[in-house]
PDB file of C-alpha atoms in Angstrom:
ATOM      1  CA  UNK A   1     135.282  83.214 145.584  1.00  0.00           C
ATOM      2  CA  UNK A   2     138.040  80.669 145.088  1.00  0.00           C
ATOM      3  CA  UNK A   3     140.328  80.092 148.085  1.00  0.00           C
ATOM      4  CA  UNK A   4     143.933  78.861 148.041  1.00  0.00           C
ATOM      5  CA  UNK A   5     145.322  77.457 151.292  1.00  0.00           C
ATOM      6  CA  UNK A   6     149.054  77.343 152.061  1.00  0.00           C
ATOM      7  CA  UNK A   7     150.835  76.341 155.283  1.00  0.00           C
ATOM      8  CA  UNK A   8     152.173  79.479 157.011  1.00  0.00           C
ATOM      9  CA  UNK A   9     155.631  78.025 157.378  1.00  0.00           C
ATOM     10  CA  UNK A  10     157.907  75.206 156.247  1.00  0.00           C
ATOM     11  CA  UNK A  11     161.354  74.463 157.654  1.00  0.00           C
ATOM     12  CA  UNK A  12     164.080  72.384 156.057  1.00  0.00           C
ATOM     13  CA  UNK A  13     167.788  71.740 156.545  1.00  0.00           C
ATOM     14  CA  UNK A  14     170.251  72.691 153.808  1.00  0.00           C
ATOM     15  CA  UNK A  15     170.590  70.022 151.160  1.00  0.00           C
ATOM     16  CA  UNK A  16     167.203  68.514 151.932  1.00  0.00           C
ATOM     17  CA  UNK A  17     163.968  68.775 149.937  1.00  0.00           C
ATOM     18  CA  UNK A  18     161.262  71.324 150.730  1.00  0.00           C
ATOM     19  CA  UNK A  19     157.668  70.790 149.678  1.00  0.00           C
ATOM     20  CA  UNK A  20     155.207  73.659 149.838  1.00  0.00           C
ATOM     21  CA  UNK A  21     151.559  72.834 149.234  1.00  0.00           C
ATOM     22  CA  UNK A  22     148.701  74.902 147.864  1.00  0.00           C
ATOM     23  CA  UNK A  23     145.200  73.556 148.421  1.00  0.00           C
ATOM     24  CA  UNK A  24     142.082  74.477 146.496  1.00  0.00           C
ATOM     25  CA  UNK A  25     138.859  72.894 145.323  1.00  0.00           C
ATOM     26  CA  UNK A  26     139.740  70.818 142.237  1.00  0.00           C
ATOM     27  CA  UNK A  27     142.886  72.874 141.782  1.00  0.00           C
ATOM     28  CA  UNK A  28     144.151  70.130 139.476  1.00  0.00           C
ATOM     29  CA  UNK A  29     141.874  71.537 136.787  1.00  0.00           C
ATOM     30  CA  UNK A  30     143.608  74.935 136.938  1.00  0.00           C
ATOM     31  CA  UNK A  31     147.052  76.218 135.977  1.00  0.00           C
ATOM     32  CA  UNK A  32     149.063  77.043 139.085  1.00  0.00           C
ATOM     33  CA  UNK A  33     151.892  79.546 139.263  1.00  0.00           C
ATOM     34  CA  UNK A  34     154.452  79.997 142.046  1.00  0.00           C
ATOM     35  CA  UNK A  35     156.336  83.111 143.155  1.00  0.00           C
ATOM     36  CA  UNK A  36     159.317  83.591 145.435  1.00  0.00           C
ATOM     37  CA  UNK A  37     159.600  86.808 147.456  1.00  0.00           C
ATOM     38  CA  UNK A  38     162.661  87.648 149.513  1.00  0.00           C
ATOM     39  CA  UNK A  39     162.514  90.389 152.176  1.00  0.00           C
ATOM     40  CA  UNK A  40     162.348  93.869 150.679  1.00  0.00           C
ATOM     41  CA  UNK A  41     162.169  92.561 147.121  1.00  0.00           C
ATOM     42  CA  UNK A  42     159.497  92.151 144.473  1.00  0.00           C
ATOM     43  CA  UNK A  43     158.083  88.684 143.779  1.00  0.00           C
ATOM     44  CA  UNK A  44     159.847  86.503 141.219  1.00  0.00           C
ATOM     45  CA  UNK A  45     158.081  83.854 139.126  1.00  0.00           C
ATOM     46  CA  UNK A  46     159.705  80.464 139.776  1.00  0.00           C
ATOM     47  CA  UNK A  47     157.160  78.011 138.306  1.00  0.00           C
ATOM     48  CA  UNK A  48     154.300  78.608 135.865  1.00  0.00           C
ATOM     49  CA  UNK A  49     151.577  76.419 134.402  1.00  0.00           C
ATOM     50  CA  UNK A  50     151.972  73.852 137.204  1.00  0.00           C
ATOM     51  CA  UNK A  51     155.488  72.686 136.361  1.00  0.00           C
ATOM     52  CA  UNK A  52     157.315  74.916 133.869  1.00  0.00           C
ATOM     53  CA  UNK A  53     160.302  77.041 134.870  1.00  0.00           C
ATOM     54  CA  UNK A  54     161.131  80.495 133.500  1.00  0.00           C
ATOM     55  CA  UNK A  55     164.607  80.897 132.106  1.00  0.00           C
ATOM     56  CA  UNK A  56     167.161  81.464 134.844  1.00  0.00           C
ATOM     57  CA  UNK A  57     165.301  79.497 137.509  1.00  0.00           C
ATOM     58  CA  UNK A  58     167.337  76.492 138.722  1.00  0.00           C
ATOM     59  CA  UNK A  59     166.136  72.980 137.960  1.00  0.00           C
ATOM     60  CA  UNK A  60     165.954  72.457 141.717  1.00  0.00           C
ATOM     61  CA  UNK A  61     162.563  74.190 141.553  1.00  0.00           C
ATOM     62  CA  UNK A  62     159.732  71.991 140.283  1.00  0.00           C
ATOM     63  CA  UNK A  63     155.973  71.841 140.543  1.00  0.00           C
ATOM     64  CA  UNK A  64     153.102  69.400 140.362  1.00  0.00           C
ATOM     65  CA  UNK A  65     149.339  69.700 140.487  1.00  0.00           C
ATOM     66  CA  UNK A  66     146.628  67.086 140.955  1.00  0.00           C
ATOM     67  CA  UNK A  67     143.273  66.756 142.648  1.00  0.00           C
ATOM     68  CA  UNK A  68     142.923  69.358 145.365  1.00  0.00           C
ATOM     69  CA  UNK A  69     146.627  70.060 145.926  1.00  0.00           C
ATOM     70  CA  UNK A  70     149.438  71.716 144.009  1.00  0.00           C
ATOM     71  CA  UNK A  71     153.003  71.377 145.271  1.00  0.00           C
ATOM     72  CA  UNK A  72     156.175  73.387 144.820  1.00  0.00           C
ATOM     73  CA  UNK A  73     159.236  71.215 145.414  1.00  0.00           C
ATOM     74  CA  UNK A  74     162.669  72.681 146.054  1.00  0.00           C
ATOM     75  CA  UNK A  75     165.432  70.082 145.906  1.00  0.00           C
ATOM     76  CA  UNK A  76     168.854  70.450 147.530  1.00  0.00           C
ATOM     77  CA  UNK A  77     167.710  73.517 149.431  1.00  0.00           C
ATOM     78  CA  UNK A  78     170.215  76.332 149.844  1.00  0.00           C
ATOM     79  CA  UNK A  79     170.320  79.202 152.326  1.00  0.00           C
ATOM     80  CA  UNK A  80     169.447  81.569 149.477  1.00  0.00           C
ATOM     81  CA  UNK A  81     166.101  79.833 148.994  1.00  0.00           C
ATOM     82  CA  UNK A  82     164.836  81.241 152.273  1.00  0.00           C
ATOM     83  CA  UNK A  83     161.866  83.384 151.276  1.00  0.00           C
ATOM     84  CA  UNK A  84     158.094  83.638 151.155  1.00  0.00           C
ATOM     85  CA  UNK A  85     156.420  81.551 148.455  1.00  0.00           C
ATOM     86  CA  UNK A  86     152.987  82.241 146.965  1.00  0.00           C
ATOM     87  CA  UNK A  87     150.791  80.129 144.706  1.00  0.00           C
ATOM     88  CA  UNK A  88     148.393  81.740 142.229  1.00  0.00           C
ATOM     89  CA  UNK A  89     145.560  80.666 139.953  1.00  0.00           C
ATOM     90  CA  UNK A  90     143.071  82.321 137.634  1.00  0.00           C
ATOM     91  CA  UNK A  91     139.515  81.752 138.781  1.00  0.00           C
ATOM     92  CA  UNK A  92     137.012  81.871 135.950  1.00  0.00           C
ATOM     93  CA  UNK A  93     134.180  80.291 137.942  1.00  0.00           C
ATOM     94  CA  UNK A  94     132.546  83.509 139.096  1.00  0.00           C
ATOM     95  CA  UNK A  95     130.734  86.071 136.964  1.00  0.00           C
ATOM     96  CA  UNK A  96     133.902  88.134 136.841  1.00  0.00           C
ATOM     97  CA  UNK A  97     137.188  86.273 136.379  1.00  0.00           C
ATOM     98  CA  UNK A  98     140.009  87.196 138.683  1.00  0.00           C
ATOM     99  CA  UNK A  99     143.429  86.110 139.884  1.00  0.00           C
ATOM    100  CA  UNK A 100     143.813  84.592 143.331  1.00  0.00           C
ATOM    101  CA  UNK A 101     146.925  84.254 145.494  1.00  0.00           C
ATOM    102  CA  UNK A 102     147.445  81.880 148.356  1.00  0.00           C
ATOM    103  CA  UNK A 103     148.273  83.331 151.742  1.00  0.00           C
ATOM    104  CA  UNK A 104     151.965  82.558 151.371  1.00  0.00           C
ATOM    105  CA  UNK A 105     154.416  80.165 153.007  1.00  0.00           C
ATOM    106  CA  UNK A 106     157.579  81.258 154.763  1.00  0.00           C
ATOM    107  CA  UNK A 107     160.406  78.842 153.975  1.00  0.00           C
ATOM    108  CA  UNK A 108     163.047  78.723 156.692  1.00  0.00           C
ATOM    109  CA  UNK A 109     166.388  77.058 156.009  1.00  0.00           C
ATOM    110  CA  UNK A 110     167.638  75.700 159.313  1.00  0.00           C
TER     111      UNK A 110
ATOM    112  CA  UNK B   1     166.533  95.130 129.867  1.00  0.00           C
ATOM    113  CA  UNK B   2     162.897  94.414 130.665  1.00  0.00           C
ATOM    114  CA  UNK B   3     161.774  96.847 133.337  1.00  0.00           C
ATOM    115  CA  UNK B   4     158.683  98.156 135.100  1.00  0.00           C
ATOM    116  CA  UNK B   5     158.912 101.308 137.196  1.00  0.00           C
ATOM    117  CA  UNK B   6     155.999 102.418 139.358  1.00  0.00           C
ATOM    118  CA  UNK B   7     155.383 105.940 140.609  1.00  0.00           C
ATOM    119  CA  UNK B   8     152.682 108.098 142.152  1.00  0.00           C
ATOM    120  CA  UNK B   9     152.447 106.636 145.623  1.00  0.00           C
ATOM    121  CA  UNK B  10     152.373 108.684 148.795  1.00  0.00           C
ATOM    122  CA  UNK B  11     150.433 109.672 151.890  1.00  0.00           C
ATOM    123  CA  UNK B  12     146.784 110.509 151.282  1.00  0.00           C
ATOM    124  CA  UNK B  13     143.798 111.151 153.528  1.00  0.00           C
ATOM    125  CA  UNK B  14     140.843 108.753 153.613  1.00  0.00           C
ATOM    126  CA  UNK B  15     138.286 109.543 150.940  1.00  0.00           C
ATOM    127  CA  UNK B  16     140.815 111.236 148.676  1.00  0.00           C
ATOM    128  CA  UNK B  17     142.215 110.087 145.334  1.00  0.00           C
ATOM    129  CA  UNK B  18     145.579 109.035 143.953  1.00  0.00           C
ATOM    130  CA  UNK B  19     146.810 107.981 140.506  1.00  0.00           C
ATOM    131  CA  UNK B  20     149.568 105.412 140.119  1.00  0.00           C
ATOM    132  CA  UNK B  21     151.663 105.019 136.990  1.00  0.00           C
ATOM    133  CA  UNK B  22     153.860 102.226 135.678  1.00  0.00           C
ATOM    134  CA  UNK B  23     156.431 102.861 132.951  1.00  0.00           C
ATOM    135  CA  UNK B  24     157.399  99.809 130.908  1.00  0.00           C
ATOM    136  CA  UNK B  25     160.524  99.259 128.842  1.00  0.00           C
ATOM    137  CA  UNK B  26     162.450  96.451 127.172  1.00  0.00           C
ATOM    138  CA  UNK B  27     159.478  94.602 125.694  1.00  0.00           C
ATOM    139  CA  UNK B  28     156.582  95.181 123.291  1.00  0.00           C
ATOM    140  CA  UNK B  29     154.178  96.693 125.790  1.00  0.00           C
ATOM    141  CA  UNK B  30     151.054  96.510 123.651  1.00  0.00           C
ATOM    142  CA  UNK B  31     151.379  92.724 123.215  1.00  0.00           C
ATOM    143  CA  UNK B  32     150.792  91.852 126.874  1.00  0.00           C
ATOM    144  CA  UNK B  33     148.208  92.108 129.612  1.00  0.00           C
ATOM    145  CA  UNK B  34     149.220  94.144 132.628  1.00  0.00           C
ATOM    146  CA  UNK B  35     148.214  93.962 136.271  1.00  0.00           C
ATOM    147  CA  UNK B  36     148.332  95.740 139.605  1.00  0.00           C
ATOM    148  CA  UNK B  37     149.055  93.638 142.696  1.00  0.00           C
ATOM    149  CA  UNK B  38     149.288  95.044 146.214  1.00  0.00           C
ATOM    150  CA  UNK B  39     150.832  93.932 149.476  1.00  0.00           C
ATOM    151  CA  UNK B  40     149.805  95.436 152.795  1.00  0.00           C
ATOM    152  CA  UNK B  41     152.616  95.781 155.357  1.00  0.00           C
ATOM    153  CA  UNK B  42     153.541  92.333 156.667  1.00  0.00           C
ATOM    154  CA  UNK B  43     150.806  90.648 154.618  1.00  0.00           C
ATOM    155  CA  UNK B  44     150.520  88.563 151.467  1.00  0.00           C
ATOM    156  CA  UNK B  45     149.935  89.398 147.830  1.00  0.00           C
ATOM    157  CA  UNK B  46     146.526  90.572 146.611  1.00  0.00           C
ATOM    158  CA  UNK B  47     145.645  90.970 142.942  1.00  0.00           C
ATOM    159  CA  UNK B  48     143.950  94.349 142.431  1.00  0.00           C
ATOM    160  CA  UNK B  49     143.222  94.754 138.736  1.00  0.00           C
ATOM    161  CA  UNK B  50     144.222  93.606 135.263  1.00  0.00           C
ATOM    162  CA  UNK B  51     143.843  94.874 131.699  1.00  0.00           C
ATOM    163  CA  UNK B  52     144.328  93.094 128.381  1.00  0.00           C
ATOM    164  CA  UNK B  53     146.797  94.259 125.735  1.00  0.00           C
ATOM    165  CA  UNK B  54     144.109  96.233 123.856  1.00  0.00           C
ATOM    166  CA  UNK B  55     142.079  97.326 126.925  1.00  0.00           C
ATOM    167  CA  UNK B  56     139.229  95.137 125.695  1.00  0.00           C
ATOM    168  CA  UNK B  57     139.139  93.049 128.870  1.00  0.00           C
ATOM    169  CA  UNK B  58     139.415  94.480 132.370  1.00  0.00           C
ATOM    170  CA  UNK B  59     139.009  92.916 135.793  1.00  0.00           C
ATOM    171  CA  UNK B  60     138.948  94.121 139.390  1.00  0.00           C
ATOM    172  CA  UNK B  61     139.101  92.531 142.795  1.00  0.00           C
ATOM    173  CA  UNK B  62     135.869  92.860 144.727  1.00  0.00           C
ATOM    174  CA  UNK B  63     137.678  94.959 147.333  1.00  0.00           C
ATOM    175  CA  UNK B  64     138.327  97.783 144.829  1.00  0.00           C
ATOM    176  CA  UNK B  65     135.528  97.453 142.296  1.00  0.00           C
ATOM    177  CA  UNK B  66     133.714 100.744 141.780  1.00  0.00           C
ATOM    178  CA  UNK B  67     136.546 102.761 143.371  1.00  0.00           C
ATOM    179  CA  UNK B  68     139.622 101.951 141.269  1.00  0.00           C
ATOM    180  CA  UNK B  69     140.023 102.264 137.490  1.00  0.00           C
ATOM    181  CA  UNK B  70     142.802 100.645 135.484  1.00  0.00           C
ATOM    182  CA  UNK B  71     143.889 102.001 132.111  1.00  0.00           C
ATOM    183  CA  UNK B  72     146.845 101.896 129.748  1.00  0.00           C
ATOM    184  CA  UNK B  73     148.377 104.069 127.052  1.00  0.00           C
ATOM    185  CA  UNK B  74     150.198 101.804 124.614  1.00  0.00           C
ATOM    186  CA  UNK B  75     151.688 104.790 122.775  1.00  0.00           C
ATOM    187  CA  UNK B  76     153.410 105.786 126.026  1.00  0.00           C
ATOM    188  CA  UNK B  77     154.190 102.237 127.233  1.00  0.00           C
ATOM    189  CA  UNK B  78     152.385 103.091 130.438  1.00  0.00           C
ATOM    190  CA  UNK B  79     149.895 101.522 132.829  1.00  0.00           C
ATOM    191  CA  UNK B  80     147.772 103.494 135.291  1.00  0.00           C
ATOM    192  CA  UNK B  81     145.607 102.938 138.348  1.00  0.00           C
ATOM    193  CA  UNK B  82     143.186 105.676 139.358  1.00  0.00           C
ATOM    194  CA  UNK B  83     142.259 105.146 143.001  1.00  0.00           C
ATOM    195  CA  UNK B  84     139.262 107.023 144.375  1.00  0.00           C
ATOM    196  CA  UNK B  85     137.523 106.980 147.771  1.00  0.00           C
ATOM    197  CA  UNK B  86     140.653 105.587 149.392  1.00  0.00           C
ATOM    198  CA  UNK B  87     140.373 103.732 152.685  1.00  0.00           C
ATOM    199  CA  UNK B  88     142.850 102.842 155.401  1.00  0.00           C
ATOM    200  CA  UNK B  89     142.735  99.216 154.223  1.00  0.00           C
ATOM    201  CA  UNK B  90     144.090 100.300 150.817  1.00  0.00           C
ATOM    202  CA  UNK B  91     147.428 101.039 152.489  1.00  0.00           C
ATOM    203  CA  UNK B  92     149.934  98.822 150.710  1.00  0.00           C
ATOM    204  CA  UNK B  93     152.884  98.545 148.375  1.00  0.00           C
ATOM    205  CA  UNK B  94     151.443  98.515 144.854  1.00  0.00           C
ATOM    206  CA  UNK B  95     153.253  96.449 142.226  1.00  0.00           C
ATOM    207  CA  UNK B  96     152.862  96.628 138.474  1.00  0.00           C
ATOM    208  CA  UNK B  97     153.226  93.213 136.807  1.00  0.00           C
ATOM    209  CA  UNK B  98     153.352  91.927 133.230  1.00  0.00           C
ATOM    210  CA  UNK B  99     151.315  88.999 131.955  1.00  0.00           C
ATOM    211  CA  UNK B 100     153.515  86.235 130.595  1.00  0.00           C
ATOM    212  CA  UNK B 101     151.487  85.092 127.620  1.00  0.00           C
ATOM    213  CA  UNK B 102     151.457  86.988 124.324  1.00  0.00           C
ATOM    214  CA  UNK B 103     148.054  88.471 123.442  1.00  0.00           C
ATOM    215  CA  UNK B 104     146.291  86.660 126.295  1.00  0.00           C
ATOM    216  CA  UNK B 105     144.372  87.883 129.332  1.00  0.00           C
ATOM    217  CA  UNK B 106     143.272  84.924 131.454  1.00  0.00           C
ATOM    218  CA  UNK B 107     145.208  82.217 133.289  1.00  0.00           C
ATOM    219  CA  UNK B 108     148.756  83.306 132.579  1.00  0.00           C
ATOM    220  CA  UNK B 109     151.384  83.989 135.207  1.00  0.00           C
ATOM    221  CA  UNK B 110     152.976  87.366 135.903  1.00  0.00           C
ATOM    222  CA  UNK B 111     156.566  87.131 134.719  1.00  0.00           C
ATOM    223  CA  UNK B 112     157.944  90.634 135.315  1.00  0.00           C
ATOM    224  CA  UNK B 113     157.329  92.806 138.397  1.00  0.00           C
ATOM    225  CA  UNK B 114     158.287  96.337 139.282  1.00  0.00           C
ATOM    226  CA  UNK B 115     159.709  97.319 142.664  1.00  0.00           C
ATOM    227  CA  UNK B 116     156.441  98.869 143.791  1.00  0.00           C
ATOM    228  CA  UNK B 117     155.170 102.230 144.990  1.00  0.00           C
ATOM    229  CA  UNK B 118     153.876 102.702 148.532  1.00  0.00           C
ATOM    230  CA  UNK B 119     150.418 104.088 149.203  1.00  0.00           C
ATOM    231  CA  UNK B 120     149.537 105.120 152.743  1.00  0.00           C
ATOM    232  CA  UNK B 121     145.978 106.148 153.544  1.00  0.00           C
ATOM    233  CA  UNK B 122     145.816 107.970 156.852  1.00  0.00           C
ATOM    234  CA  UNK B 123     144.489 111.158 158.369  1.00  0.00           C
TER     235      UNK B 123
END
C-alpha cells in the first residue's frame, strides 16, 4: 500500500516560515490535502488539491507538490498555528482504492 | 450551519458489535461522499471507510475489511458504521467526515468533520 512519510516534529520561531514535508513515491502525480489538528479538536482542512485553500483559511497557508515530496508552508507563523498537521492522498494504485494519511507532524512555535 | 454529529460510541467487549451513527445538517447530504476516519489515543489519523453519494461505491481499509460495514440513509441525512468482531486495536475516536467534491468519490479532500465518538474495546 502507498506510504506517506512526514517528519515527527518541526519547530519554528514566531514570524518565521514553517515547512512541513510529506514524502511518497511519485506523490507529484497525486492530489495532496493537508489538515490541521489542535489538541482535543477535530481536524480542519487547510489546503486541498496541492495548493488550494478553503474559505476562511489564511493566505499564510500554502502548498506545493512535485516529484516525491509535497510541502505545506506556513508563513509568518503565529502561536495559534501550533498543532499537528497531516497530509493525505487517494491511492488508486491497488485493487481497492483507499485514502492514506501521513503519520503527522507536530508543529511547535518556540 | 454545516454540521456532523456522531453518536453510538462506548465501551464494548472484544468480539462484540457496535453501530455508529452520524447525523448531517446544513448541506445537501445526498450530493456528497461520506467517510469514517479514526484516531487511536495519542496516534495519527487512519481512514476507515468511505461511501459515495448514492452508495454505489464503497471502500474499506484493510484493517477493517470484512468486519465493518458502512451505509447511509439519504432520506434521514445519516451515515452509519456497523462494527463487528471488535478488537482492542479498534479502540479510537471515530470521526465522520464529508467529501469536498460534489458527486465525486475518489481523490477529494474531507472538508467537514464531526467532533467524533469514542469507541473503547476492552474486557
